[in-house]
Coordinates of C-alpha atoms in Angstrom, one line a residue:
M280 CA 64.5 -94.2 55.1
T281 CA 63.6 -90.0 55.6
E282 CA 61.6 -88.2 53.9
Q283 CA 62.8 -84.9 51.4
T284 CA 61.6 -81.9 50.0
I285 CA 62.0 -80.4 47.0
T286 CA 61.0 -77.2 45.2
I287 CA 60.5 -76.8 41.5
D288 CA 59.2 -74.1 39.6
G289 CA 58.0 -73.1 42.6
T290 CA 56.1 -76.7 43.6
D291 CA 57.1 -78.6 46.2
L292 CA 57.8 -82.4 45.7
C293 CA 57.8 -84.8 48.6
Y294 CA 59.7 -88.2 48.3
E295 CA 61.2 -91.0 49.9
T296 CA 64.1 -93.1 49.4
F297 CA 65.4 -96.7 50.8
G298 CA 68.0 -99.1 50.5
V299 CA 71.9 -98.0 48.9
P300 CA 71.9 -95.0 46.2
A301 CA 74.2 -97.2 44.4
D302 CA 71.5 -100.2 43.8
A303 CA 69.9 -99.6 41.4
T304 CA 66.2 -97.3 41.1
V305 CA 62.6 -99.1 41.4
L306 CA 60.4 -95.7 40.9
L307 CA 57.1 -96.3 42.9
I308 CA 53.8 -94.2 41.4
A309 CA 50.5 -94.7 43.4
G310 CA 47.0 -93.8 42.1
G311 CA 44.6 -91.7 41.7
A312 CA 44.2 -89.2 45.3
Q313 CA 46.9 -91.9 46.8
S314 CA 50.2 -90.9 48.3
M315 CA 53.1 -92.9 49.1
I316 CA 52.5 -94.5 52.3
W317 CA 50.7 -96.8 50.2
W318 CA 53.4 -98.4 49.2
E319 CA 53.8 -99.5 52.4
E320 CA 57.1 -98.9 54.4
E321 CA 58.1 -102.4 54.5
F322 CA 57.1 -103.4 50.8
C323 CA 59.0 -101.4 50.0
T324 CA 62.5 -102.6 52.7
R325 CA 62.0 -105.7 51.2
L326 CA 62.5 -104.2 47.6
A327 CA 66.1 -102.5 49.3
E328 CA 66.3 -106.1 50.7
A329 CA 67.2 -107.1 47.5
G330 CA 69.4 -104.8 46.4
R331 CA 67.6 -102.2 45.1
Q332 CA 67.2 -98.1 45.9
V333 CA 63.0 -97.7 45.7
V334 CA 61.8 -94.2 45.9
R335 CA 58.0 -93.4 47.0
Y336 CA 56.6 -90.3 46.3
D337 CA 53.5 -87.4 47.2
H338 CA 51.9 -86.8 44.1
R339 CA 50.8 -83.1 43.5
D340 CA 47.6 -82.5 45.4
T341 CA 48.8 -85.6 48.0
G342 CA 50.3 -86.1 51.0
R343 CA 53.0 -83.2 51.9
S344 CA 53.0 -82.6 48.2
A345 CA 52.0 -78.9 46.6
G346 CA 47.9 -78.6 46.6
S347 CA 45.9 -77.0 44.8
P348 CA 42.1 -75.7 45.8
P349 CA 39.6 -78.5 45.7
G350 CA 38.1 -79.1 42.6
R351 CA 40.9 -76.5 40.6
P352 CA 43.4 -78.4 40.2
S353 CA 46.6 -75.6 38.8
Y354 CA 49.1 -78.1 37.2
T355 CA 47.9 -81.0 34.6
A356 CA 48.2 -85.1 33.3
H357 CA 51.3 -84.2 31.8
D358 CA 52.8 -82.1 35.1
L359 CA 51.5 -85.2 37.6
T360 CA 53.9 -88.0 34.2
T361 CA 57.2 -85.5 34.8
D362 CA 57.3 -84.8 38.4
P363 CA 58.4 -88.0 39.0
L364 CA 61.3 -87.2 36.0
R365 CA 62.4 -84.6 37.8
I366 CA 62.9 -86.7 41.2
L367 CA 65.0 -89.4 39.6
D368 CA 66.4 -86.2 38.4
T369 CA 67.1 -84.6 42.0
L370 CA 68.4 -88.4 42.9
G371 CA 71.0 -88.6 39.9
V372 CA 69.3 -91.5 38.0
G373 CA 69.7 -91.7 34.6
R374 CA 67.2 -94.5 34.2
A375 CA 64.6 -96.3 36.9
H376 CA 62.5 -99.4 37.1
V377 CA 58.9 -97.6 36.8
V378 CA 56.4 -99.6 39.0
G379 CA 52.7 -98.1 38.5
L380 CA 49.0 -98.4 39.8
S381 CA 45.5 -97.9 38.4
M382 CA 46.6 -93.6 37.8
G383 CA 50.0 -94.1 38.2
G384 CA 49.9 -98.0 35.8
G385 CA 48.7 -94.7 33.6
I386 CA 52.1 -92.5 34.2
A387 CA 54.3 -95.3 33.5
Q388 CA 52.7 -95.4 30.1
R389 CA 53.3 -92.2 28.7
I390 CA 56.5 -92.2 30.8
A391 CA 57.7 -95.6 28.5
L392 CA 55.6 -94.1 25.1
E393 CA 56.7 -90.6 25.7
H394 CA 60.0 -91.1 27.8
A395 CA 62.3 -94.5 26.5
E396 CA 65.5 -93.6 27.5
R397 CA 64.4 -93.1 31.0
V398 CA 62.5 -96.2 31.7
S399 CA 65.1 -99.9 32.3
T400 CA 61.6 -101.6 33.3
L401 CA 58.3 -101.4 33.6
C402 CA 55.8 -103.1 35.8
L403 CA 52.0 -102.1 35.2
A404 CA 49.6 -102.7 38.6
S405 CA 45.7 -102.6 38.7
T406 CA 45.9 -100.3 35.8
S407 CA 43.9 -100.4 32.0
P408 CA 46.2 -98.6 28.5
V409 CA 45.9 -94.7 28.4
V410 CA 46.3 -95.6 24.6
P411 CA 44.2 -96.5 21.8
A412 CA 44.7 -99.9 20.2
A413 CA 43.9 -100.2 16.3
H414 CA 41.4 -102.9 17.8
D415 CA 38.2 -102.6 19.8
R416 CA 39.3 -104.2 22.6
R417 CA 35.9 -104.0 23.5
L418 CA 37.0 -104.5 28.5
P419 CA 34.3 -105.2 30.8
P420 CA 33.5 -101.9 32.8
P421 CA 34.5 -101.9 36.5
R422 CA 32.1 -103.9 38.4
P423 CA 28.7 -102.0 39.5
Q424 CA 29.3 -101.5 43.1
V425 CA 32.5 -99.0 42.0
M426 CA 30.7 -98.0 39.4
A427 CA 27.5 -96.5 41.7
T428 CA 31.0 -94.8 42.8
F429 CA 30.6 -93.1 39.8
T430 CA 26.7 -91.9 39.9
D431 CA 25.8 -92.1 43.5
P432 CA 29.1 -90.6 45.8
G433 CA 27.8 -90.5 49.4
P434 CA 27.8 -87.4 50.7
E435 CA 31.6 -85.3 51.6
P436 CA 32.8 -85.1 55.4
D437 CA 33.6 -82.4 57.7
W438 CA 37.0 -81.9 56.0
T439 CA 37.8 -79.7 59.6
D440 CA 36.9 -83.2 61.1
R441 CA 39.5 -85.7 61.5
D442 CA 38.2 -88.9 62.4
A443 CA 35.1 -88.1 60.0
V444 CA 38.0 -87.9 57.0
V445 CA 39.2 -90.8 58.8
A446 CA 36.6 -92.7 58.0
Y447 CA 36.3 -91.5 54.7
R448 CA 38.7 -92.1 53.5
V449 CA 38.9 -95.5 54.6
E450 CA 34.8 -96.1 52.6
V451 CA 36.3 -94.8 49.8
E452 CA 38.7 -97.7 49.4
R453 CA 35.4 -100.8 50.8
P454 CA 34.1 -101.1 46.6
Y455 CA 37.1 -101.5 45.7
A456 CA 37.9 -104.7 47.3
G457 CA 38.7 -108.1 45.4
S458 CA 37.9 -111.5 47.0
L459 CA 40.7 -112.3 49.3
G460 CA 38.5 -109.3 51.9
F461 CA 39.0 -105.6 53.3
D462 CA 41.8 -105.8 55.4
E463 CA 39.7 -102.8 57.6
P464 CA 42.2 -102.0 60.5
R465 CA 45.0 -101.7 57.7
Y466 CA 42.8 -99.4 55.4
R467 CA 42.2 -97.5 58.2
R468 CA 45.7 -97.1 59.5
L469 CA 46.7 -96.2 55.9
A470 CA 43.5 -93.3 56.3
A471 CA 45.6 -92.7 59.6
Q472 CA 48.5 -91.8 58.2
E473 CA 47.0 -90.7 55.0
V474 CA 44.6 -87.8 56.5
D475 CA 48.0 -86.4 58.9
R476 CA 50.4 -86.1 56.3
T477 CA 48.5 -84.3 54.0
R478 CA 48.1 -80.7 53.2
D479 CA 44.1 -80.3 51.6
M480 CA 42.4 -83.5 52.0
A481 CA 39.8 -82.5 49.5
A482 CA 41.8 -81.0 47.0
S483 CA 43.1 -85.4 47.5
M484 CA 40.4 -86.9 46.7
T485 CA 38.8 -84.6 43.8
N486 CA 42.2 -82.4 42.1
H487 CA 43.5 -85.8 40.2
F488 CA 39.8 -86.0 39.3
V489 CA 38.9 -83.4 37.1
L490 CA 42.3 -82.8 35.8
D491 CA 41.3 -82.8 31.7
D492 CA 42.8 -85.8 29.5
D493 CA 46.1 -84.6 27.9
T494 CA 47.6 -88.3 26.7
P495 CA 49.5 -87.7 23.4
T496 CA 47.9 -88.6 20.6
G497 CA 49.9 -91.2 18.2
F498 CA 51.0 -93.8 20.6
R499 CA 50.1 -97.7 20.5
L500 CA 51.3 -99.6 23.0
D501 CA 52.9 -101.8 20.9
Q502 CA 56.1 -99.1 20.9
I503 CA 56.7 -99.5 24.5
T504 CA 60.7 -100.9 24.7
A505 CA 61.1 -101.8 28.2
P506 CA 60.7 -105.4 29.5
T507 CA 57.1 -105.5 30.7
L508 CA 55.7 -106.5 33.7
V509 CA 52.2 -106.5 33.8
L510 CA 50.6 -107.3 37.9
H511 CA 46.5 -107.6 38.3
G512 CA 44.6 -108.7 40.4
T513 CA 42.0 -111.9 39.9
T514 CA 39.1 -109.8 41.1
D515 CA 39.7 -106.4 40.4
P516 CA 36.4 -104.9 40.2
M517 CA 37.3 -101.6 38.5
F518 CA 40.0 -102.9 36.0
P519 CA 38.9 -106.2 35.7
L520 CA 41.7 -108.9 34.6
E521 CA 41.2 -108.1 30.7
H522 CA 42.7 -105.3 31.2
G523 CA 45.3 -106.7 32.3
R524 CA 45.4 -109.2 30.1
A525 CA 45.4 -106.8 26.5
L526 CA 48.0 -104.8 28.4
A527 CA 50.1 -108.2 28.2
A528 CA 49.3 -108.9 24.9
E529 CA 49.3 -105.9 23.1
I530 CA 53.3 -105.0 24.9
P531 CA 55.4 -106.7 23.5
G532 CA 56.6 -109.7 25.1
A533 CA 55.4 -108.2 28.4
R534 CA 54.3 -110.3 30.9
L535 CA 50.9 -111.0 32.8
V536 CA 51.5 -112.3 36.2
P537 CA 47.9 -112.3 38.5
L538 CA 47.4 -111.7 42.2
P539 CA 44.8 -113.9 43.1
G540 CA 42.2 -112.5 44.7
A541 CA 43.2 -109.4 44.6
G542 CA 41.2 -106.2 43.7
H543 CA 42.2 -102.3 43.3
Q544 CA 44.6 -101.7 45.4
Q545 CA 48.6 -102.2 45.9
P546 CA 49.2 -106.0 46.4
P547 CA 48.1 -107.1 49.6
R548 CA 49.9 -108.7 52.1
E549 CA 48.7 -112.3 51.7
L550 CA 50.6 -111.5 48.4
W551 CA 53.8 -110.0 49.1
D552 CA 55.8 -112.9 48.4
L553 CA 54.3 -112.9 45.2
A554 CA 54.6 -110.0 44.1
I555 CA 57.2 -109.0 45.3
A556 CA 59.1 -112.1 43.7
A557 CA 58.1 -111.1 40.4
I558 CA 59.2 -107.6 40.4
V559 CA 62.6 -108.7 42.0
E560 CA 63.3 -110.7 39.4
H561 CA 61.9 -108.4 36.5
T562 CA 63.7 -105.9 37.3
E563 CA 67.3 -108.6 37.6
K564 CA 67.0 -107.0 34.2
L565 CA 70.3 -103.7 34.7
T566 CA 71.3 -102.0 32.1
P567 CA 74.6 -100.7 32.3
D568 CA 74.1 -97.4 32.0
S569 CA 71.2 -97.4 34.9
R570 CA 72.3 -94.1 36.7
R571 CA 74.2 -92.3 35.0
H572 CA 72.6 -88.9 33.4
D573 CA 73.2 -86.7 30.7
W574 CA 72.6 -84.5 32.7
Q575 CA 73.1 -81.1 29.4
R576 CA 70.8 -83.0 27.6
S577 CA 67.4 -82.8 29.8
R578 CA 64.6 -82.5 29.5
F579 CA 63.8 -82.1 33.3
R580 CA 66.9 -80.7 35.1
A581 CA 66.5 -79.7 38.3
P582 CA 67.8 -76.7 40.3
K583 CA 69.5 -77.6 43.7
A584 CA 66.4 -77.7 46.5

């Protein structure tokens, strides 16, 4: 369990692994403005103890990965999609069990559609379809407390004041809580970790949300071939449960596991037994060549760091 940083085409990407490299790999993709620490160490360790190599990583502009000036990201949404594949290449992993949350769930959907050969199974958590359907989904919008964060955002903190930034990071999460409530001590602990290891919090809290949508056209969810699990909070105020139901209905053979009382978040500790058991069961669908990688054909071959 040691953080590593690779540099590819001048871009630093920080990642961490848990477990035995010979085991099947579970790749955890965090949400927008989230560094890897939101996939908590104990959560990752429990997955590893179930016989998985677990990989978590910092998106660009989060944690110890490469940064850009606030409001001026030097990368595209496509780069965020291919970054985890570059990390898998570095680890010599050809196929992985891909778990994506919120924006990370959008990235996971794109990987499953654009690079299906890299995905053993897919798990989509607290997310929504990123490609259009042949019908009108009519999915419900975010709840009013979340919409208010878009229409009437609060003032930014003094980014040089650590305590103020930690408090701000905590408050950013509050509107996304579900009926289980807002675990403020947990969020304060994670926010402090994030602030202390992030290069530029102003950029981290801004840049993912100003990227242009470059999702390729022509894809549909029914083209996803990977066995798919959908984990979705029953009281998610950002993407109400109907979003998870739409994913499960449109992806062939997908299974929906509702998370009772969860909001828009990584599965809360109260539901770890349910969520981890579901992921472990789902990722038993192993492929014999899950660690084989054809380096000559890879579009994302990484140079040695």
